């Protein structure tokens, strides 16, 4: 037998001619994500007195195809923070595993995991920024909800470019257009978050999810909602948009079969 | 090789609903902060390791175990089974007996953990999959359970109902054998009490030295730690220690004179 | 690369090779965005002011009404307490943040290694180097650095994205720079202001620029921003003013129009 392992099991040169080694090449140009594939749409979140509420629907779209309808886009970290993912679902899974490994590493010490939502956002934004600087972005826009180092409710966003910003209520994707104006009307910025109860916040998110379902074609009427308080994270994965009314559809002119 | 026989006694008990790890931590200096310098390490969410022997070797062993556990997650997107971890660590330790450039590990380590019994979510899983039909789930399918292994410097490892290593291992083994662990009746709460008691008994031979008891446990999903490796809560630890101390004192009162005989017998030897 | 391969395959074999629209799909990832906003710095004889609005935008969306653009550099803790240098960044916020953190680390390391504060002059040169190191993948920001010089006078250095810099009396940067800068030319450097009756035509004598008192400068900053807010959609919400004097750094936030 030949002593070169790469020849084993291949056609003999003396009979078939020499093998073209270029077929064996494992290297090639490095390829990067240039657009997302399976995507989630909006994430919506509001701060309230003593915590943060966050919601995202359960749809993952493949272009205009509603591909997966039971996708959990709210990810709990250390039972004290929630990351809501918009954008590419496989990148979300990658990040989720990354966070999982951090959580495991944090538990090596006896203090357990002491990373708060603010730490988490800083970390995620650096991951995003590094990857965008390598021209190999993680195609997500995330909201991080929880508490900061002083124990105050924390809500901030990070996107695929590494940009971060913070506001009392925020939304990614289509929600930035549709949900944020609703939230700004319900909770004007001059109104202190101490005036907003948990029920106010949850009701507002329910309303936002409804409006998003009405107008965002890549959305679903089933969603997850999480409430983060000092006591921990309470996630509901089987929420449904209530009291839908499509009466307004009658009034829409100029689309579809109807012409006048 | 002698190194393994010294240092604090470490034990592991495989209970029906979890695993308990305990170690006798000899206080070598009054300047050491109580409760610091932990000897039981967390390797993954569901695995803990305690070892006796050379402490730095133990640290390196734990570090390797963590790498193995996380590399398993990287490939299989789920927690490493305790048996697989023990196997890999056994191979690793064995490799150190093969070469003249390295010396074997100076530790005997006890690896304890709980393989999750319910259907495992893949790390990063987003959906719940089909509810029925092709790719659907088998209702009520159960697997997993407690895992306890002891790995020796030779690379030898066995699975145990009860494992003991370190200076007081003989006494500890004798006590572990009395527990009838193979019948699978002992609960993890009783396991904690027994572990504390056994460490206290094993300490009898080196009574002149002060020690600290460190204990951790991994329970089933419906148990107190929900499948995670955690320190035994302080109150429970104290309770177990008090019980152990009381029992020892009781014995001493009863068998006070006999102990003197024992000691003289030993002296004669 | 991707687009080329895609084309040849589709062109040779694909039934759906021809797209109906003339639109070219964007294949590459664009690593920048413009987060809008404006910054402005003015120096005086014993102070320097750096100011910026606090709005952050993406296209026509307001990301937040409060995203400060002026940072304390080389402070002792995360609040920036004890800092003696100010940096403002406007443009792509993620790059701005990265740049700020780099410079902050550099100034801190300087102190730890040399046992003394980094001079603003040295810091200014260092910032230029940091920017130029990324000459072929620049930090997409207009930076302004401010502090006090060796004589205790206000200093201000302004930068282009690849590190070209210059010491100036005043500078406006960001989306409303073209609105604010001419105003500053006139109000700070007294451009097109002449001494009345000093002559006719070319003999007319230009009013000489000299350091302005702090109150005047603060008012100029306020006026510059309230005016910019009127005419530029990316500027508004809040005004952040940081004033550095020998006593340290004072920071003031005042509201701007939120429309």
PDB file of N, CA and C in Angstrom, chain C residues 43 125 156 174 178 194 197 200 202 210:
ATOM      1  N   UNK C  43     -12.883  78.302  22.283  1.00  0.00           N
ATOM      2  CA  UNK C  43     -11.953  78.508  23.394  1.00  0.00           C
ATOM      3  C   UNK C  43     -11.971  79.961  23.862  1.00  0.00           C
ATOM      4  N   UNK C 125      -1.904  64.978  19.467  1.00  0.00           N
ATOM      5  CA  UNK C 125      -1.054  64.276  18.497  1.00  0.00           C
ATOM      6  C   UNK C 125      -1.376  62.779  18.485  1.00  0.00           C
ATOM      7  N   UNK C 156      -8.150  73.975  21.588  1.00  0.00           N
ATOM      8  CA  UNK C 156      -9.123  73.177  20.862  1.00  0.00           C
ATOM      9  C   UNK C 156      -8.453  72.665  19.600  1.00  0.00           C
ATOM     10  N   UNK C 174     -20.130  68.104  12.286  1.00  0.00           N
ATOM     11  CA  UNK C 174     -21.360  67.339  12.204  1.00  0.00           C
ATOM     12  C   UNK C 174     -22.302  67.852  11.153  1.00  0.00           C
ATOM     13  N   UNK C 178     -22.166  73.210   8.524  1.00  0.00           N
ATOM     14  CA  UNK C 178     -22.227  74.244   7.483  1.00  0.00           C
ATOM     15  C   UNK C 178     -23.148  75.385   7.868  1.00  0.00           C
ATOM     16  N   UNK C 194     -16.111  95.081  10.617  1.00  0.00           N
ATOM     17  CA  UNK C 194     -15.097  96.107  10.409  1.00  0.00           C
ATOM     18  C   UNK C 194     -15.231  97.192  11.459  1.00  0.00           C
ATOM     19  N   UNK C 197     -15.826 103.524  10.467  1.00  0.00           N
ATOM     20  CA  UNK C 197     -15.100 104.755  10.175  1.00  0.00           C
ATOM     21  C   UNK C 197     -13.602 104.615  10.053  1.00  0.00           C
ATOM     22  N   UNK C 200     -12.280 103.584   3.871  1.00  0.00           N
ATOM     23  CA  UNK C 200     -13.217 103.323   2.791  1.00  0.00           C
ATOM     24  C   UNK C 200     -12.723 102.141   1.982  1.00  0.00           C
ATOM     25  N   UNK C 202     -11.107  99.008   0.539  1.00  0.00           N
ATOM     26  CA  UNK C 202     -10.099  98.087   1.050  1.00  0.00           C
ATOM     27  C   UNK C 202      -9.368  98.644   2.263  1.00  0.00           C
ATOM     28  N   UNK C 210     -10.419  88.528  19.369  1.00  0.00           N
ATOM     29  CA  UNK C 210      -9.738  88.335  20.638  1.00  0.00           C
ATOM     30  C   UNK C 210     -10.597  87.409  21.509  1.00  0.00           C
TER      31      UNK C 210
END
